[in-house]
Amino acid sequence: MVRILPQTKAAAVNPLKTSQPLGAALAFLGIDGAMPLFHGSQGCTSFALVLFVRHFKEAIPLQTTAMDEVATILGGADHLEEAILNLKTRAKPKLIGVCTTALTETRGEDFAGDIANIRQKRAEGLAGTEIVLANTPDFEGAIEEGWAKAVTAMIGRITRPGEQARQSKKIAILPGWNLTVADIEHLRDMVESFGLKPVIVPDVSGSLDGTVPDRWVTTTYGGTSVEDISELGTAVRCIVIGEHMRRPAELLQRLTGVPYAMFQSLAGLKAADRFVSLLSAISGTPVPAGVRRRRAQLQDALLDGHFHFGGKKIAIAAEPDQLYQLATFFVSMGSEIAAAVTTTNMSKILEKVPADSVQIGDLGDLEALGAGADLLVTHSHGRQAAQHLGIPLMRVGFPIFDRLGSQHKLTVLYQGTRDLIFEVANIFHANRHAPTPEALDPFRHREMPDELSSSPLARL
């Protein structure tokens, strides 16, 4: 059984994790007409905004209650009310997602009560705008927990409770935070190829896919609508991707009775087969020829690529669910997980990671544990460790700011797994060290006695 090693250092060295409120804001960015609102200082919001802009290379709608010293001591209810009313007046969002931060959480304010009072006092002015609260203190958890809490809060606040008439072709999909824009687009195409109608919550492929609107939009444009979230109870099944999305799926089931199917990863042949089989069972239709062809392409890629993976040592640093996804992928290809580092010990999926141990830590731990590995796998902040160790780096997760197109990288199902195989195999191939003449002939520069050194044979 894998050993979970706790963090023992007093300070992070080259931090690995990003904060809970950032994860919650990312989830809110997948809703059409939304505006994430950080309830905290301007600095907290600015830090998250910089990471978002550098990663997505897009204009990101993100606002703050701008708590100052006085509000921090006396309470931030007035700042929260003022920020919500200003956003309603200026941006007219369909949803305001309030993400708390360590500054306000440490004080122990009653955020739910404050928002309830604001709704009651300003009911007429706030008509048409949902306000959703996600309690996301920076001092615990990471991006994974923040994303899950925001999705849970949206379902709890917006989804209409009670048993409802089910639409036989409608399925709800709750994707994990680590699915890229390309992953979600591919999921939608796959589901629609079976004649089904997917409702994806949240859907960053509609709002962070790099399109340019024909006019300036102050909120998110594209993504899941508030109306779609309210009608999730009419879905015939819910598909959940990632262990951290189990809690919102359980809440949806309690509220509406919609059953869910859990997929802890969609990378690899077995996981993709299970997903496709489920879609075929729900729709009652055979697997389309195009999907079968992509499966055959993956089988061929497995044959072509496994020569490059066998015996390779991999060092991975990522959030728990992404760590599990990547580790199982590499092990299935014949590689060995030499080092596994993650952000928190709050996920049960860590017990299933195929490694001897998982270190709760930072990128300093990855550098220490990953010496001698053939490949480092983490986000862009791992580039220093890769340079120090002289090991190639495969960039995954968030943030990736020194490469273009990270959100358009496909990593799931048949096609995404095929692309992962080719990407990694090409990294290994590009960093392969060709043997030198000296390595092939260890006696090339051997020392000889003086009487033999003048012989013509010695010069051959």
Coordinates of C-alpha atoms in Angstrom, one line a residue:
M1 CA 0.0 0.0 0.0
V2 CA 1.3 3.5 -0.9
R3 CA 2.6 5.5 2.1
I4 CA 1.4 9.1 2.4
L5 CA 4.4 11.2 3.7
P6 CA 3.3 14.4 5.5
Q7 CA 5.0 17.7 4.9
T8 CA 7.7 18.4 7.5
K9 CA 9.3 21.6 6.3
A10 CA 8.3 25.0 7.9
A11 CA 8.3 26.8 4.5
A12 CA 7.6 25.9 0.9
V13 CA 10.5 25.9 -1.5
N14 CA 9.3 26.7 -5.0
P15 CA 5.6 26.1 -4.2
L16 CA 3.7 23.5 -6.1
K17 CA 0.1 24.2 -5.1
T18 CA -2.2 27.1 -6.0
S19 CA -5.0 28.3 -3.7
Q20 CA -8.6 27.2 -3.1
P21 CA -10.1 30.5 -4.1
L22 CA -8.3 30.4 -7.4
G23 CA -9.8 26.9 -8.1
A24 CA -13.3 28.2 -7.2
A25 CA -12.8 31.2 -9.5
L26 CA -11.8 28.8 -12.3
A27 CA -15.0 26.9 -11.8
F28 CA -17.1 30.0 -11.9
L29 CA -15.3 31.1 -15.1
G30 CA -17.0 28.0 -16.7
I31 CA -20.5 29.6 -16.3
D32 CA -22.0 31.9 -18.9
G33 CA -22.4 35.5 -17.8
A34 CA -20.5 34.9 -14.5
M35 CA -18.2 37.1 -12.4
P36 CA -16.0 35.6 -9.8
L37 CA -15.6 37.8 -6.7
F38 CA -12.7 37.4 -4.2
H39 CA -13.8 38.4 -0.8
G40 CA -10.4 39.6 0.5
S41 CA -7.6 42.0 -0.2
Q42 CA -6.6 43.4 -3.6
G43 CA -3.4 41.5 -3.4
C44 CA -5.1 38.1 -3.2
T45 CA -7.1 38.8 -6.4
S46 CA -4.1 40.3 -8.3
F47 CA -2.0 37.2 -7.7
A48 CA -4.8 34.9 -9.0
L49 CA -5.5 37.2 -11.9
V50 CA -1.8 37.2 -13.0
L51 CA -1.8 33.4 -13.0
F52 CA -5.0 33.2 -15.0
V53 CA -3.9 35.7 -17.6
R54 CA -0.4 34.1 -18.0
H55 CA -1.9 30.6 -18.3
F56 CA -4.9 31.3 -20.6
K57 CA -3.5 34.3 -22.5
E58 CA -7.0 35.8 -22.2
A59 CA -8.8 38.7 -20.5
I60 CA -10.1 37.3 -17.3
P61 CA -13.2 38.8 -15.5
L62 CA -12.2 38.7 -11.8
Q63 CA -13.2 41.2 -9.1
T64 CA -12.4 41.9 -5.4
T65 CA -14.1 43.3 -2.4
A66 CA -10.8 45.1 -1.7
M67 CA -10.7 44.6 2.1
D68 CA -8.6 47.2 3.8
E69 CA -7.2 47.4 7.4
V70 CA -10.4 48.8 8.9
A71 CA -12.7 46.3 7.2
T72 CA -10.4 43.5 8.3
I73 CA -10.9 44.5 11.9
L74 CA -14.5 45.6 11.9
G75 CA -15.9 43.1 9.4
G76 CA -16.3 43.0 5.6
A77 CA -20.1 42.8 5.2
D78 CA -20.3 46.4 3.9
H79 CA -17.5 45.8 1.4
L80 CA -19.2 42.6 0.2
E81 CA -22.5 44.4 -0.3
E82 CA -20.9 47.3 -2.1
A83 CA -19.0 45.0 -4.4
I84 CA -22.0 42.9 -5.3
L85 CA -24.2 46.0 -6.0
N86 CA -21.4 47.6 -8.2
L87 CA -21.0 44.4 -10.2
K88 CA -24.8 44.2 -10.7
T89 CA -24.9 47.8 -11.9
R90 CA -21.9 47.8 -14.1
A91 CA -21.5 44.3 -15.5
K92 CA -25.0 42.8 -15.1
P93 CA -23.8 39.3 -14.5
K94 CA -26.1 36.3 -14.4
L95 CA -24.0 34.8 -11.6
I96 CA -21.7 36.3 -9.0
G97 CA -19.4 33.7 -7.5
V98 CA -18.1 34.8 -4.1
C99 CA -14.8 33.1 -3.2
T100 CA -13.6 33.7 0.4
T101 CA -9.9 34.1 1.2
A102 CA -7.7 33.5 4.2
L103 CA -8.1 37.2 5.2
T104 CA -11.8 37.0 5.8
E105 CA -12.0 33.3 6.8
T106 CA -9.5 33.8 9.6
R107 CA -11.7 36.5 11.1
G108 CA -14.6 34.0 11.2
E109 CA -17.3 36.1 9.5
D110 CA -20.8 34.8 8.8
F111 CA -20.6 35.0 5.0
A112 CA -23.8 33.0 4.4
G113 CA -25.7 35.3 6.7
D114 CA -24.2 38.4 5.1
I115 CA -25.2 37.3 1.6
A116 CA -28.7 36.3 2.8
N117 CA -29.1 39.8 4.3
I118 CA -27.9 41.3 1.0
R119 CA -30.3 39.3 -1.0
Q120 CA -33.2 40.3 1.3
K121 CA -32.4 44.0 1.4
R122 CA -31.5 44.3 -2.3
A123 CA -34.0 41.8 -3.8
E124 CA -35.3 44.1 -6.4
G125 CA -31.9 45.4 -7.5
L126 CA -30.3 42.0 -7.7
A127 CA -33.2 40.3 -9.6
G128 CA -31.8 38.1 -12.4
T129 CA -28.5 37.5 -10.7
E130 CA -27.6 34.5 -8.7
I131 CA -25.1 34.9 -5.8
V132 CA -23.2 31.7 -5.0
L133 CA -20.9 31.4 -2.0
A134 CA -17.9 29.1 -1.9
N135 CA -15.9 29.0 1.4
T136 CA -12.4 28.7 0.2
P137 CA -9.7 29.7 2.7
D138 CA -6.2 29.9 1.3
F139 CA -4.7 28.2 4.4
E140 CA -6.0 24.8 3.5
G141 CA -6.6 22.7 0.4
A142 CA -5.6 23.7 -3.1
I143 CA -7.0 24.4 -6.5
E144 CA -8.7 20.9 -6.6
E145 CA -10.7 21.5 -3.4
G146 CA -11.6 25.0 -4.5
W147 CA -13.0 23.9 -7.8
A148 CA -15.1 21.1 -6.2
K149 CA -16.5 23.5 -3.5
A150 CA -17.6 26.0 -6.1
V151 CA -19.4 23.3 -8.2
T152 CA -21.0 21.9 -5.0
A153 CA -22.1 25.5 -4.0
M154 CA -23.6 26.1 -7.5
I155 CA -25.6 22.8 -7.4
G156 CA -26.8 23.5 -3.9
R157 CA -27.9 27.0 -4.6
I158 CA -29.2 26.8 -8.2
T159 CA -30.4 23.3 -9.0
R160 CA -34.1 22.7 -8.6
P161 CA -34.6 20.0 -5.9
G162 CA -36.9 17.1 -6.1
E163 CA -37.6 14.2 -8.4
Q164 CA -38.3 15.5 -11.9
A165 CA -39.3 14.0 -15.3
R166 CA -36.1 12.6 -16.8
Q167 CA -35.0 13.4 -20.4
S168 CA -33.7 10.0 -21.7
K169 CA -31.0 11.6 -23.9
K170 CA -29.7 14.2 -21.4
I171 CA -26.7 13.5 -19.2
A172 CA -24.9 15.7 -16.7
I173 CA -21.1 15.8 -16.7
L174 CA -19.1 17.1 -13.8
P175 CA -15.5 17.4 -15.0
G176 CA -12.5 17.7 -12.8
W177 CA -10.4 20.9 -12.8
N178 CA -7.5 19.3 -14.6
L179 CA -9.5 18.7 -17.8
T180 CA -8.4 21.2 -20.5
V181 CA -10.6 23.1 -22.9
A182 CA -9.7 20.5 -25.6
D183 CA -10.6 17.7 -23.2
I184 CA -14.1 19.1 -22.5
E185 CA -14.7 19.8 -26.2
H186 CA -13.7 16.2 -27.0
L187 CA -16.0 14.9 -24.2
R188 CA -18.9 16.8 -25.7
D189 CA -18.2 15.5 -29.2
M190 CA -17.9 12.0 -27.9
V191 CA -21.3 12.1 -26.0
E192 CA -23.1 13.8 -28.9
S193 CA -21.8 11.1 -31.3
F194 CA -24.1 8.7 -29.4
G195 CA -27.1 11.0 -29.9
L196 CA -27.0 12.2 -26.3
K197 CA -27.2 15.7 -25.0
P198 CA -24.5 16.6 -22.5
V199 CA -24.8 19.4 -19.9
I200 CA -21.2 20.1 -18.6
V201 CA -20.9 21.9 -15.2
P202 CA -18.7 23.9 -15.4
D203 CA -17.8 24.2 -19.1
V204 CA -14.6 26.2 -19.5
S205 CA -14.5 25.2 -23.2
G206 CA -17.2 27.7 -23.8
S207 CA -15.5 30.6 -22.1
L208 CA -11.8 30.1 -22.1
D209 CA -11.3 28.6 -25.5
G210 CA -9.4 31.6 -27.0
T211 CA -12.2 33.0 -29.1
V212 CA -12.6 36.8 -29.5
P213 CA -16.1 38.2 -29.2
D214 CA -17.3 40.8 -31.6
R215 CA -17.9 43.2 -28.7
W216 CA -16.5 43.9 -25.3
V217 CA -18.0 41.6 -22.7
T218 CA -17.4 42.4 -19.0
T219 CA -18.4 38.9 -17.8
T220 CA -17.6 35.4 -19.0
Y221 CA -19.1 34.6 -22.4
G222 CA -20.0 31.0 -23.2
G223 CA -20.0 28.1 -20.8
T224 CA -22.9 26.5 -18.9
S225 CA -26.0 28.6 -18.4
V226 CA -27.6 29.2 -15.0
E227 CA -30.8 27.7 -16.5
D228 CA -29.0 24.5 -17.4
I229 CA -27.7 24.2 -13.8
S230 CA -31.2 24.7 -12.4
E231 CA -32.4 21.8 -14.6
L232 CA -29.8 19.2 -13.8
G233 CA -32.4 17.1 -12.1
T234 CA -33.9 16.2 -15.5
A235 CA -30.8 14.3 -16.6
V236 CA -31.0 10.6 -16.8
R237 CA -27.4 10.0 -15.5
C238 CA -24.5 12.0 -14.1
I239 CA -20.9 11.3 -15.2
V240 CA -18.3 12.4 -12.7
I241 CA -14.6 12.7 -13.7
G242 CA -12.1 12.9 -10.8
E243 CA -12.4 11.8 -7.1
H244 CA -12.6 15.4 -6.0
M245 CA -16.0 15.7 -7.9
R246 CA -17.7 13.0 -5.8
R247 CA -19.1 15.4 -3.3
P248 CA -21.0 17.6 -5.8
A249 CA -22.3 14.4 -7.5
E250 CA -23.5 13.1 -4.2
L251 CA -25.3 16.4 -3.5
L252 CA -26.9 16.3 -6.9
Q253 CA -28.1 12.8 -6.2
R254 CA -29.6 13.8 -2.8
L255 CA -31.3 16.8 -4.3
T256 CA -32.7 15.2 -7.4
G257 CA -32.2 11.5 -7.3
V258 CA -30.0 11.5 -10.5
P259 CA -27.5 8.6 -10.2
Y260 CA -23.9 9.1 -11.0
A261 CA -21.0 7.1 -12.4
M262 CA -17.5 7.8 -11.2
F263 CA -14.4 7.9 -13.4
Q264 CA -11.3 8.6 -11.5
S265 CA -9.4 9.0 -14.8
L266 CA -10.2 9.0 -18.5
A267 CA -6.7 8.4 -19.7
G268 CA -5.8 4.9 -20.9
L269 CA -7.5 2.2 -23.0
K270 CA -9.5 0.6 -20.1
A271 CA -10.9 3.9 -18.8
A272 CA -11.9 5.0 -22.3
D273 CA -13.5 1.6 -23.0
R274 CA -15.6 1.9 -19.8
F275 CA -16.7 5.4 -20.7
V276 CA -17.7 4.5 -24.2
S277 CA -19.5 1.4 -23.0
L278 CA -21.5 3.5 -20.6
L279 CA -22.5 5.9 -23.3
S280 CA -23.6 3.0 -25.5
A281 CA -25.7 1.6 -22.7
I282 CA -27.4 4.9 -21.9
S283 CA -28.1 5.7 -25.5
G284 CA -29.0 2.2 -26.6
T285 CA -26.9 2.6 -29.7
P286 CA -23.8 0.8 -30.9
V287 CA -20.4 2.5 -30.8
P288 CA -20.0 4.7 -33.9
A289 CA -17.4 3.7 -36.5
G290 CA -15.4 6.9 -35.9
V291 CA -15.0 6.0 -32.2
R292 CA -13.9 2.5 -33.1
R293 CA -11.3 3.9 -35.5
R294 CA -9.8 6.2 -32.8
R295 CA -9.6 3.1 -30.5
A296 CA -7.7 1.3 -33.2
Q297 CA -5.3 4.3 -33.5
L298 CA -4.7 4.2 -29.8
Q299 CA -3.9 0.4 -29.9
D300 CA -1.4 1.1 -32.7
A301 CA 0.1 4.0 -30.6
L302 CA 0.5 1.7 -27.6
L303 CA 2.4 -0.8 -29.8
D304 CA 4.6 2.0 -31.3
G305 CA 5.2 3.8 -28.0
H306 CA 5.8 1.2 -25.4
F307 CA 9.5 0.7 -26.5
H308 CA 10.2 4.3 -25.4
F309 CA 8.5 4.0 -22.0
G310 CA 9.8 0.6 -20.7
G311 CA 12.0 1.0 -17.6
K312 CA 11.9 4.8 -17.6
K313 CA 11.8 6.5 -14.2
I314 CA 9.2 9.3 -13.9
A315 CA 9.0 12.0 -11.2
I316 CA 5.5 13.7 -11.0
A317 CA 4.3 16.7 -9.0
A318 CA 0.6 17.5 -9.3
E319 CA -2.7 17.8 -7.6
P320 CA -4.0 14.4 -6.3
D321 CA -6.4 13.5 -9.1
Q322 CA -4.0 14.6 -11.8
L323 CA -1.2 12.7 -10.1
Y324 CA -3.3 9.6 -10.1
Q325 CA -4.2 10.1 -13.8
L326 CA -0.6 10.6 -14.9
A327 CA 0.9 7.9 -12.6
T328 CA -1.5 5.2 -13.8
F329 CA -0.8 6.2 -17.4
F330 CA 2.9 5.9 -17.1
V331 CA 2.8 2.6 -15.2
S332 CA 0.5 1.1 -17.8
M333 CA 3.1 2.0 -20.4
G334 CA 5.8 0.1 -18.5
S335 CA 7.5 3.1 -16.7
E336 CA 8.2 3.4 -12.9
I337 CA 7.2 6.2 -10.7
A338 CA 10.4 7.3 -9.0
A339 CA 8.9 10.2 -7.2
A340 CA 5.3 11.4 -6.5
V341 CA 4.7 14.7 -4.9
T342 CA 1.2 16.3 -4.3
T343 CA -0.3 19.3 -2.7
T344 CA -2.6 18.0 0.1
N345 CA -3.6 14.8 1.8
M346 CA -7.3 15.5 1.6
S347 CA -8.1 13.1 -1.2
K348 CA -8.6 9.3 -0.9
I349 CA -7.3 8.9 -4.4
L350 CA -3.8 9.1 -3.1
E351 CA -4.2 5.6 -1.7
K352 CA -4.5 4.3 -5.2
V353 CA -1.5 6.1 -6.8
P354 CA 0.9 3.3 -8.2
A355 CA 4.0 4.4 -6.3
D356 CA 5.8 3.3 -3.1
S357 CA 5.1 6.7 -1.5
V358 CA 3.5 10.0 -2.1
Q359 CA 5.1 13.1 -0.6
I360 CA 2.9 16.0 0.5
G361 CA 5.2 18.9 -0.5
D362 CA 6.5 21.3 -3.0
L363 CA 8.8 21.4 -6.1
G364 CA 11.8 21.5 -3.8
D365 CA 10.8 18.0 -2.8
L366 CA 10.3 17.0 -6.4
E367 CA 13.9 18.1 -7.1
A368 CA 15.3 16.2 -4.2
L369 CA 13.3 13.0 -4.9
G370 CA 13.5 13.2 -8.7
A371 CA 17.3 13.1 -9.1
G372 CA 18.1 10.3 -11.4
A373 CA 14.7 10.2 -13.1
D374 CA 14.3 10.2 -16.8
L375 CA 11.4 12.7 -16.9
L376 CA 9.9 15.4 -14.6
V377 CA 6.2 16.0 -15.0
T378 CA 4.7 19.2 -13.4
H379 CA 3.6 22.7 -14.3
S380 CA 5.9 25.6 -15.5
H381 CA 7.3 26.3 -12.1
G382 CA 9.2 23.0 -12.3
R383 CA 11.5 24.3 -15.1
Q384 CA 14.2 25.3 -12.5
A385 CA 14.3 21.8 -11.0
A386 CA 14.5 20.4 -14.5
Q387 CA 17.4 22.7 -15.4
H388 CA 19.3 21.9 -12.1
L389 CA 18.9 18.2 -12.6
G390 CA 19.5 18.1 -16.4
I391 CA 16.2 16.2 -16.8
P392 CA 13.6 17.0 -19.5
L393 CA 10.3 18.5 -18.3
M394 CA 6.8 17.7 -19.4
R395 CA 4.4 20.5 -18.6
V396 CA 1.0 19.6 -17.2
G397 CA -1.6 21.2 -14.9
F398 CA -1.8 24.9 -13.8
P399 CA -0.1 27.2 -14.5
I400 CA 1.7 26.7 -17.8
F401 CA 2.8 30.2 -18.8
D402 CA 6.0 29.6 -20.9
R403 CA 4.3 27.6 -23.6
L404 CA 1.4 28.4 -26.0
G405 CA -1.7 26.3 -26.4
S406 CA -1.7 24.4 -23.1
Q407 CA -5.5 24.5 -23.0
H408 CA -5.8 23.0 -26.4
K409 CA -3.8 19.9 -25.4
L410 CA -5.9 16.7 -25.4
T411 CA -5.3 14.2 -22.7
V412 CA -8.4 12.0 -22.3
L413 CA -10.1 9.1 -24.0
Y414 CA -8.7 7.3 -27.1
Q415 CA -7.4 10.3 -28.9
G416 CA -6.0 12.1 -25.9
T417 CA -4.2 9.0 -24.6
R418 CA -2.7 8.6 -28.1
D419 CA -1.5 12.2 -28.1
L420 CA 0.0 11.7 -24.6
I421 CA 2.0 8.7 -25.8
F422 CA 3.4 10.5 -28.8
E423 CA 4.3 13.6 -26.7
V424 CA 6.2 11.7 -24.0
A425 CA 7.9 9.3 -26.5
N426 CA 9.1 12.3 -28.5
I427 CA 10.5 13.9 -25.4
F428 CA 12.4 10.7 -24.6
H429 CA 13.5 10.4 -28.2
A430 CA 14.8 14.1 -28.4
N431 CA 16.8 13.6 -25.2
R432 CA 18.3 10.3 -26.0
H433 CA 22.1 10.3 -25.6
A434 CA 23.8 8.8 -28.6
P435 CA 26.8 6.6 -27.7
T436 CA 30.3 8.0 -28.3
P437 CA 33.2 6.1 -29.9
E438 CA 34.9 6.2 -26.5
A439 CA 31.8 4.5 -24.9
L440 CA 31.7 1.8 -27.5
D441 CA 35.4 1.1 -27.3
P442 CA 36.7 1.4 -23.8
F443 CA 40.3 0.5 -24.9
R444 CA 40.5 3.3 -27.5
H445 CA 42.8 5.4 -25.3
R446 CA 44.5 2.7 -23.4
E447 CA 48.1 3.1 -22.3
M448 CA 50.7 1.0 -23.9
P449 CA 54.4 0.2 -23.1
D450 CA 56.9 2.4 -25.0
E451 CA 58.3 -0.5 -27.0
L452 CA 54.8 -1.1 -28.4
S453 CA 53.7 2.5 -29.0
S454 CA 56.0 2.8 -32.0
S455 CA 54.6 -0.2 -33.7
P456 CA 52.5 0.4 -36.8
L457 CA 49.7 -1.7 -35.4
A458 CA 49.3 0.6 -32.4
R459 CA 48.3 3.5 -34.7
L460 CA 45.3 1.6 -36.2

